[in-house]
PDB file of C-alpha atoms in Angstrom:
ATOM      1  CA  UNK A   4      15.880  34.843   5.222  1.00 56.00           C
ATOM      2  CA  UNK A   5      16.248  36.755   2.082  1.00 66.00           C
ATOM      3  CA  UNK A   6      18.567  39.022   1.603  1.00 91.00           C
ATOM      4  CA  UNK A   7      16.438  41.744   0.045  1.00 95.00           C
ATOM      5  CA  UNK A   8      12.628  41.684   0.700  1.00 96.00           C
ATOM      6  CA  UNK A   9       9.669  43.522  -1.331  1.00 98.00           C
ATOM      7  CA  UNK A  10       6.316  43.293  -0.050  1.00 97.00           C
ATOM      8  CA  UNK A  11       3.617  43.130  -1.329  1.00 97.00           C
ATOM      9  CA  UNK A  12       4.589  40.697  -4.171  1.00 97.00           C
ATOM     10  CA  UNK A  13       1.498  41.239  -6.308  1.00 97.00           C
ATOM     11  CA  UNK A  14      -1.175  43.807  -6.551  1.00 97.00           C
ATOM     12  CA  UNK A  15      -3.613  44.884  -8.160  1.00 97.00           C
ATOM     13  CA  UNK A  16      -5.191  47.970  -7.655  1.00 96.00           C
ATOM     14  CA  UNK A  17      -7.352  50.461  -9.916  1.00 97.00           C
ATOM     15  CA  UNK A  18      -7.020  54.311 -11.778  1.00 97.00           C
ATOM     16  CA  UNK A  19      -6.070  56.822  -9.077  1.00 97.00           C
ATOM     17  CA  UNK A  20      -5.358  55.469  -6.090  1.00 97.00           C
ATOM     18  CA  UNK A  21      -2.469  55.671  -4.443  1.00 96.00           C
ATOM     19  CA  UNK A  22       0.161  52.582  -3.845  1.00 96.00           C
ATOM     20  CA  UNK A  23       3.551  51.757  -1.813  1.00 98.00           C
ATOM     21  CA  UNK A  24       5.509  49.471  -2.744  1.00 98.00           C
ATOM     22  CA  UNK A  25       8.629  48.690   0.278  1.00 98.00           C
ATOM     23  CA  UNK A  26      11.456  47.125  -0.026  1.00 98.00           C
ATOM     24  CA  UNK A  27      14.088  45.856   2.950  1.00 97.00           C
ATOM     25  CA  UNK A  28      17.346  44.722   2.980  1.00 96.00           C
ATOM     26  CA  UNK A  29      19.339  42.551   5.420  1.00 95.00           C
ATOM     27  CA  UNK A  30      22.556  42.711   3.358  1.00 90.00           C
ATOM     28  CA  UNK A  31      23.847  46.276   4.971  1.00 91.00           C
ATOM     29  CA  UNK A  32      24.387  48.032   1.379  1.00 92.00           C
ATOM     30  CA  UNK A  33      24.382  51.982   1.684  1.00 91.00           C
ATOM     31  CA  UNK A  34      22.887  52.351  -1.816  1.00 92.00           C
ATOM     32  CA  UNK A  35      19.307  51.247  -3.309  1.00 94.00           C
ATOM     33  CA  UNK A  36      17.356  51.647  -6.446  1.00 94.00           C
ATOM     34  CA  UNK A  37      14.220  51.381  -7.878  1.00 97.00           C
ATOM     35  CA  UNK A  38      13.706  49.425 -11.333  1.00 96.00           C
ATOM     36  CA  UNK A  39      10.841  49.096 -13.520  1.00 97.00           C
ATOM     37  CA  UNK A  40      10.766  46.250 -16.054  1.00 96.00           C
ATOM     38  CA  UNK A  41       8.250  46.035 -19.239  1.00 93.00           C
ATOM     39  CA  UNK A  42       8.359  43.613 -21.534  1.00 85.00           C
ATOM     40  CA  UNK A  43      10.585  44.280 -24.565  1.00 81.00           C
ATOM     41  CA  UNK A  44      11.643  47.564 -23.023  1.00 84.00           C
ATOM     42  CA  UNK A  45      14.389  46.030 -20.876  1.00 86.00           C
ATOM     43  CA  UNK A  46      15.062  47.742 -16.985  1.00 93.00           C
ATOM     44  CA  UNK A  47      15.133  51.210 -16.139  1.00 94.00           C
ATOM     45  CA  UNK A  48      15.780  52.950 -13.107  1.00 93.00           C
ATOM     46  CA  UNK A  49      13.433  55.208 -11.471  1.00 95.00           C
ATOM     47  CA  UNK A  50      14.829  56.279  -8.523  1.00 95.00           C
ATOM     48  CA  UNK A  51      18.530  55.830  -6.193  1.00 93.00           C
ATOM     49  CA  UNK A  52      19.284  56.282  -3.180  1.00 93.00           C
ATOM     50  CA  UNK A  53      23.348  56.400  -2.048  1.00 89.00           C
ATOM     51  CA  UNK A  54      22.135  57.557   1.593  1.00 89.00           C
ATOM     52  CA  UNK A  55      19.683  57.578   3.868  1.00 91.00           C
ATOM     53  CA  UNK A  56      20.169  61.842   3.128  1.00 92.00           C
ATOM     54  CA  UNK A  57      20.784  61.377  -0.630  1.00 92.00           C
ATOM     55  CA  UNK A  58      17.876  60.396  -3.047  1.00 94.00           C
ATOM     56  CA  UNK A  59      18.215  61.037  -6.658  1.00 92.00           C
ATOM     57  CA  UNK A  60      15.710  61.127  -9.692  1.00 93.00           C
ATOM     58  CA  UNK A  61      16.710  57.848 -12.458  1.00 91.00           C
ATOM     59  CA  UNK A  62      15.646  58.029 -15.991  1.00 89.00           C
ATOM     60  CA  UNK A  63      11.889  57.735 -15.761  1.00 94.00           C
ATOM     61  CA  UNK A  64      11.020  58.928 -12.167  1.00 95.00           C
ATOM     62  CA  UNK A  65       7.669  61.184 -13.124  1.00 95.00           C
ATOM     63  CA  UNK A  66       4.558  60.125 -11.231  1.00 95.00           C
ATOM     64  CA  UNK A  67       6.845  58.061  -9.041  1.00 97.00           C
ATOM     65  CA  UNK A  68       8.055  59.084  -4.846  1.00 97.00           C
ATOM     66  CA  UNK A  69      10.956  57.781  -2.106  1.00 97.00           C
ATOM     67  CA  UNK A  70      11.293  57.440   0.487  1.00 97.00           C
ATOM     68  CA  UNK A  71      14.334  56.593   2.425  1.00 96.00           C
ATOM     69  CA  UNK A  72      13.619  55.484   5.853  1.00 93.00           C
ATOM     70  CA  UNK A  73      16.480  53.893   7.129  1.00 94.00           C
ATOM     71  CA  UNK A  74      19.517  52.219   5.624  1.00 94.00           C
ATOM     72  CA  UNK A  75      17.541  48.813   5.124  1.00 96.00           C
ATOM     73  CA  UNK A  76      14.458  50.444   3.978  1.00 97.00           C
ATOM     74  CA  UNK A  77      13.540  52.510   0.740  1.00 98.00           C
ATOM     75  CA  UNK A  78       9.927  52.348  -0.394  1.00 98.00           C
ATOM     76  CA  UNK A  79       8.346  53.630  -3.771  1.00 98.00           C
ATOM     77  CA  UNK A  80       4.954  55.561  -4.043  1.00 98.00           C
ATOM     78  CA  UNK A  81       2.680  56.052  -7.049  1.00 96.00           C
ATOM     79  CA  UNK A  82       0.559  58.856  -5.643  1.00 92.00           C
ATOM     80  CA  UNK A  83      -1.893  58.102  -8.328  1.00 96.00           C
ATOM     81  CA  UNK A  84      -1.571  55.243 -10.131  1.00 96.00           C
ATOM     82  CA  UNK A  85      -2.241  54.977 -14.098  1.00 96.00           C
ATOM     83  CA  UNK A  86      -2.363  51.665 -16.213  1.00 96.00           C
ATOM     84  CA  UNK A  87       0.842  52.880 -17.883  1.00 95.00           C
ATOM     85  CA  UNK A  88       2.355  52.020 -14.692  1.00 97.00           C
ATOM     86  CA  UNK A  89       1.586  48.175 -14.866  1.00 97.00           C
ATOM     87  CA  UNK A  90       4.821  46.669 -14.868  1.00 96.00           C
ATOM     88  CA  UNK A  91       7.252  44.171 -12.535  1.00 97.00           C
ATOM     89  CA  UNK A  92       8.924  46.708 -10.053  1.00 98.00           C
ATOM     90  CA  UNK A  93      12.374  45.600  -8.206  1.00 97.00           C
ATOM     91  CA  UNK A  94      14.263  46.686  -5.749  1.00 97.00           C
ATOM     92  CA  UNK A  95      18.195  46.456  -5.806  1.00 95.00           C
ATOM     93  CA  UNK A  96      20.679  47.287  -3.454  1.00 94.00           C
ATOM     94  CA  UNK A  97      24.280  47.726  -3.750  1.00 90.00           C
ATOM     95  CA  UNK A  98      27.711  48.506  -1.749  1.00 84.00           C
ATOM     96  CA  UNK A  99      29.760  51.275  -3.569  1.00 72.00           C
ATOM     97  CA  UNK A 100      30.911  50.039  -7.244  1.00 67.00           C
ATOM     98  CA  UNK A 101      29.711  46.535  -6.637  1.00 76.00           C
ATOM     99  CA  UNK A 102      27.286  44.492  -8.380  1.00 84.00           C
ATOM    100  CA  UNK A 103      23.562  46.014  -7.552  1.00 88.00           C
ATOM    101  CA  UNK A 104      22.205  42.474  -5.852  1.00 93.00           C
ATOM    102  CA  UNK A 105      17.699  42.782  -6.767  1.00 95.00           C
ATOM    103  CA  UNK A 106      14.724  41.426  -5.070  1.00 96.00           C
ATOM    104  CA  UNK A 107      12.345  39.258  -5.939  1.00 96.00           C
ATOM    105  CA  UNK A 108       9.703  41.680  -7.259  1.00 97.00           C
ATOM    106  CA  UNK A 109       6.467  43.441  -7.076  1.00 97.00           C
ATOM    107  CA  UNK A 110       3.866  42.721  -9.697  1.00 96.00           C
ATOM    108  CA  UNK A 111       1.686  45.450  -9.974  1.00 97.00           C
ATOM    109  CA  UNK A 112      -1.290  45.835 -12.111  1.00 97.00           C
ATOM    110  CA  UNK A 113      -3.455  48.858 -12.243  1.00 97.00           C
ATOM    111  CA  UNK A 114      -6.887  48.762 -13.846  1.00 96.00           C
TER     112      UNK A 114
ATOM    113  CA  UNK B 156      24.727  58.897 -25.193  1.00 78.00           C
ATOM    114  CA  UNK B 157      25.416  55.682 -23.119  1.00 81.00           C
ATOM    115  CA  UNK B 158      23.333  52.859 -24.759  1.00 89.00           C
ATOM    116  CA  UNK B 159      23.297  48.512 -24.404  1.00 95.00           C
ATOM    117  CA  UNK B 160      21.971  46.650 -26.895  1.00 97.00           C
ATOM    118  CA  UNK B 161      21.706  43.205 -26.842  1.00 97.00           C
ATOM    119  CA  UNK B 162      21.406  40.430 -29.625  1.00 97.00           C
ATOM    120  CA  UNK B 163      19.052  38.914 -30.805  1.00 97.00           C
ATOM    121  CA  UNK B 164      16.404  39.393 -28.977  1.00 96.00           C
ATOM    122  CA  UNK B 165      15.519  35.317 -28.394  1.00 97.00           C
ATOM    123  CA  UNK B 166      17.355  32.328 -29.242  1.00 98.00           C
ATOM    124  CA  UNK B 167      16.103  29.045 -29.396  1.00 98.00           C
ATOM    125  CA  UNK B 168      18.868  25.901 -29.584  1.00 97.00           C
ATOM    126  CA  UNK B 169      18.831  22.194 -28.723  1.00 97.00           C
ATOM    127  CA  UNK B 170      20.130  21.138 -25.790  1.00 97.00           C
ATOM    128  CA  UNK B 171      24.296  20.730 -26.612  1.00 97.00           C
ATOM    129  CA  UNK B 172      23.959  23.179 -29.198  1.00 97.00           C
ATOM    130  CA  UNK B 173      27.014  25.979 -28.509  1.00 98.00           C
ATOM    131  CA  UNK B 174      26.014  29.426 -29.454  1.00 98.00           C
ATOM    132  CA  UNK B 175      26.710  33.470 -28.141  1.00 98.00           C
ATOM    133  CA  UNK B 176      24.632  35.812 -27.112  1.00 98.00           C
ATOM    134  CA  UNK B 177      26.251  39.427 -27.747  1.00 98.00           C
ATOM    135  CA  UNK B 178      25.904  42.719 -26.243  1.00 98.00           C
ATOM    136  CA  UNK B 179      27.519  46.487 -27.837  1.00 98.00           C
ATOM    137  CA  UNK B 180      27.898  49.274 -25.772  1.00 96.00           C
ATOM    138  CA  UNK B 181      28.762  52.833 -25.995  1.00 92.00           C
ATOM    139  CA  UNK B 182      29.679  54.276 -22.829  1.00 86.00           C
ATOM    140  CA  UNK B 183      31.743  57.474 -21.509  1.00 81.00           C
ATOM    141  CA  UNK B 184      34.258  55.685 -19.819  1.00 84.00           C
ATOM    142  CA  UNK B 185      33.338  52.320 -18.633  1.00 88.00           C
ATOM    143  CA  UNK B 186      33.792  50.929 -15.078  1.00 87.00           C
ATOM    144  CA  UNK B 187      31.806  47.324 -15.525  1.00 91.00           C
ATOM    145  CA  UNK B 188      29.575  45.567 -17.663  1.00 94.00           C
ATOM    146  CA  UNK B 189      27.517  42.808 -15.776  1.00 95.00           C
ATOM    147  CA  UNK B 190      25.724  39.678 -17.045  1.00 97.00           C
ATOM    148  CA  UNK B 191      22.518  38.862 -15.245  1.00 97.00           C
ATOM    149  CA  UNK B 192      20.455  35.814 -15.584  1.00 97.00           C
ATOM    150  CA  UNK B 193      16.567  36.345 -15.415  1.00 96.00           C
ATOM    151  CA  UNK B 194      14.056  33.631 -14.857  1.00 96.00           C
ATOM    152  CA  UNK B 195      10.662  34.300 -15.338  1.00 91.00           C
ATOM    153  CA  UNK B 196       8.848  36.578 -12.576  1.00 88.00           C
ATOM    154  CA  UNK B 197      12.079  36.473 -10.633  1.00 92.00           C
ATOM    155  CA  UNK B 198      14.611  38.991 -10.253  1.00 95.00           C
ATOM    156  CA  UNK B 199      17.432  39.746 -12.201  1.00 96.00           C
ATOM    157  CA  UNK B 200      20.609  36.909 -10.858  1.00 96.00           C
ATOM    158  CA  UNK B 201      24.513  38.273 -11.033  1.00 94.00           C
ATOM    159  CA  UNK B 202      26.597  35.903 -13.141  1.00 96.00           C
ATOM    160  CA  UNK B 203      29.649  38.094 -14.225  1.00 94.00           C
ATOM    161  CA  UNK B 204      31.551  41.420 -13.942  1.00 94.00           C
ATOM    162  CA  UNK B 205      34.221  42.364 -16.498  1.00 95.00           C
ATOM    163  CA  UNK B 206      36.267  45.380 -16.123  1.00 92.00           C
ATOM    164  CA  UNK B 207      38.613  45.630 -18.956  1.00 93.00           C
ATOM    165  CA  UNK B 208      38.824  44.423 -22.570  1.00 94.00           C
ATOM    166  CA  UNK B 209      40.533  41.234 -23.101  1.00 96.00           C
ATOM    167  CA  UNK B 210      39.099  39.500 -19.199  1.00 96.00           C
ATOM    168  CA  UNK B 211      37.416  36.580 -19.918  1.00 97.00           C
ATOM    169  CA  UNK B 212      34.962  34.839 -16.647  1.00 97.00           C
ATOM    170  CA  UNK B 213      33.619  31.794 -16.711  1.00 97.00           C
ATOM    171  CA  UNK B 214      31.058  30.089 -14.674  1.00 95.00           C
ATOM    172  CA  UNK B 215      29.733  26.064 -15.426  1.00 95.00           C
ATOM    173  CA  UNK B 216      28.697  25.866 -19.028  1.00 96.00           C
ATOM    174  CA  UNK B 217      28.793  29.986 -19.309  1.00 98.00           C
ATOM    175  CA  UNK B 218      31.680  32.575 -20.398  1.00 98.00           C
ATOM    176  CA  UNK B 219      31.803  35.846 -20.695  1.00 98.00           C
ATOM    177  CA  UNK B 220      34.502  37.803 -22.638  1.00 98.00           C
ATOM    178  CA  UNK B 221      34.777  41.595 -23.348  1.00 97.00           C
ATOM    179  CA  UNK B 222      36.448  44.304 -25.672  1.00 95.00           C
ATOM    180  CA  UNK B 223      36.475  47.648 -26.295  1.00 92.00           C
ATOM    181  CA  UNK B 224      32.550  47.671 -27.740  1.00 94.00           C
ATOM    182  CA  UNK B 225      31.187  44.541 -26.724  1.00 97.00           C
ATOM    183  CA  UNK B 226      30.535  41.211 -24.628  1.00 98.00           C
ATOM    184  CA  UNK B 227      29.719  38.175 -25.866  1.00 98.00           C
ATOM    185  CA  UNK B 228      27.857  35.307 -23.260  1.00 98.00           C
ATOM    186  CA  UNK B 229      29.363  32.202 -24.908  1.00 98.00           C
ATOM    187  CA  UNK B 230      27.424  28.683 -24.265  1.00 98.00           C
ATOM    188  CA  UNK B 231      28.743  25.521 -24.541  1.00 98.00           C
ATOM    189  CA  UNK B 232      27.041  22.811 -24.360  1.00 97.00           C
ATOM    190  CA  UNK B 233      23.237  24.220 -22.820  1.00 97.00           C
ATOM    191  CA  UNK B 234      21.045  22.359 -20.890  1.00 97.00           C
ATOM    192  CA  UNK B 235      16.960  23.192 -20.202  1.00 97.00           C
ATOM    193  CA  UNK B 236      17.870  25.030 -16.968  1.00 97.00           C
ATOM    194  CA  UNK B 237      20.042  27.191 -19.073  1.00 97.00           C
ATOM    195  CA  UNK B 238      16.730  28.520 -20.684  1.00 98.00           C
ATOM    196  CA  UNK B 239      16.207  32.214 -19.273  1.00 97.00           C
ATOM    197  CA  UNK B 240      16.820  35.608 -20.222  1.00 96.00           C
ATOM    198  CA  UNK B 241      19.649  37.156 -20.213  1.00 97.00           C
ATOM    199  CA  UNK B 242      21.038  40.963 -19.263  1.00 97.00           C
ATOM    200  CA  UNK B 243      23.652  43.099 -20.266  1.00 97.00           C
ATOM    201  CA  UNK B 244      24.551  45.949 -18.195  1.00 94.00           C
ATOM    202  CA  UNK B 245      27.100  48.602 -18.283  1.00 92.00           C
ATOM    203  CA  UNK B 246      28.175  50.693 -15.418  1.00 87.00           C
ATOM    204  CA  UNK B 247      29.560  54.053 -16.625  1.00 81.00           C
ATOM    205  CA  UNK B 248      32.307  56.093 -14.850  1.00 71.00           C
ATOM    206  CA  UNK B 249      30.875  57.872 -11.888  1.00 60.00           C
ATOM    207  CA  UNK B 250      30.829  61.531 -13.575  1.00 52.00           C
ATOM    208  CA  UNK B 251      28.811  60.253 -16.154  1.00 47.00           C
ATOM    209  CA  UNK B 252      26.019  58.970 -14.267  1.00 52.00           C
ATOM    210  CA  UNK B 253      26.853  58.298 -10.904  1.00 61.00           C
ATOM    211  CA  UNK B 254      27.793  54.973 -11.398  1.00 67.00           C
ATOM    212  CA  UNK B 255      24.424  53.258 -12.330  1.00 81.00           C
ATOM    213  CA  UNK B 256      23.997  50.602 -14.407  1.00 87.00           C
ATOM    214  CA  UNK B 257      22.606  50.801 -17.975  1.00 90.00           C
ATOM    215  CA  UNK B 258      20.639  47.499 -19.047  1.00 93.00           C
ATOM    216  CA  UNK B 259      20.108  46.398 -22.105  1.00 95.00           C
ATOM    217  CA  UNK B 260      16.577  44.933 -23.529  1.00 95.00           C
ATOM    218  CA  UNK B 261      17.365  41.150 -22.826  1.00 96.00           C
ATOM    219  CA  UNK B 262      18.134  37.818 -25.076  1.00 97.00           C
ATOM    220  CA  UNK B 263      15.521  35.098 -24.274  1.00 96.00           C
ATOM    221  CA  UNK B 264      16.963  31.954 -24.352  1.00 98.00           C
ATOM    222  CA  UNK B 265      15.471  29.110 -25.174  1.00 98.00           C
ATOM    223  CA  UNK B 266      17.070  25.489 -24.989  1.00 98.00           C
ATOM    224  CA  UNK B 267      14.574  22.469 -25.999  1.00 97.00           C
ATOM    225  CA  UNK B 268      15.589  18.937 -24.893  1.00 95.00           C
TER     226      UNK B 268
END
């Protein structure tokens, strides 16, 4: 099994609706994060999580939730999703200063 | 500021052809800077972690080297499966901001048979 999961893998969806995006991870890391990736525009982190009690805003976290519900699980929300949010979205977890270890990815398009 | 940037942006070589990819950093006290490997539609893939200038890592055909402003991915020798994309992050001290890493825009590689 893989050691960090995101479901769903693709979607597609249209203006204004709202979408979650989860992530799981076997690998029992205390911290996750939430990347977005555009082409030509490189990663950037939207939101991290040290805690289950500890969820902080990354660079470009506007029009973006967490939620935190358990160690293993840390899911993203658009509460109404824009085509400026099309992008690849990953999930990464990591244990203290070590390497941040990401997911496969969620492909998400919005129309 | 803390800012990556990586260079150039793609590089195409024939396979055996050695070359560098390099990545400059400014950073407020650095703790790490990470290669990943990226292939397409697939998550970023940890390669190396170098902590202080002058540590050199090396990995099959790939090494990694540092100083105090920049990394270079040295290739000797590619194959085709070497052909991906390539990150440079830097993880700042954990004042600065909180420890997260700080990516850099990529180099494409490209390595034709």
């Amino acid at each position: 099994d893989a050691d960090v999961t995101q479901t769903p893998r693709n979607r597609i969806t249209k203006t204004g609706k709202r979408i979650m995006l989860e992530c799981s991870q076997t690998k029992g890391h205390d911290r996750m994060y939430w990347y977005r990736q555009d082409p030509g525009l490189g990663l950037r982190l939207i939101y991290y999580s040290f805690d289950v009690k500890d969820i902080n805003k990354g660079e470009i976290s506007d029009g973006y939730s967490v939620s935190r519900q358990a160690q293993a699980k840390f899911s993203l929300s658009l509460e109404s999703a824009i085509p400026n949010q099309t992008a690849l979205y990953f999930c990464a977890t990591s244990d203290g200063d070590t390497k941040p270890f990401f997911g496969p990815g969620t492909r998400l398009t919005v129309l | 500021e803390d800012q990556v940037t990586q260079s150039p942006e793609a590089l195409r070589l024939q396979e055996g052809e050695s070359s560098s990819l390099n990545c400059s950093y400014t950073v407020s006290g650095l703790r790490g800077l990470f290669w990943y490997r990226q292939d397409p539609g697939k998550g970023p893939e940890f390669l190396f972690t170098l902590y202080s200038a002058g540590e050199e890592k090396e990995k099959e055909r790939l090494k990694a080297t540092l100083t105090k402003k920049e990394s270079f991915l040295h290739i000797t020798a590619p194959k085709p499966e070497d052909s991906a994309t390539y990150l440079c992050a830097v993880q700042a001290n954990l004042w600065g901001s909180q420890g997260n890493l700080i990516f850099g825009k990529g180099t494409k590689l490209s390595v034709k048979p």
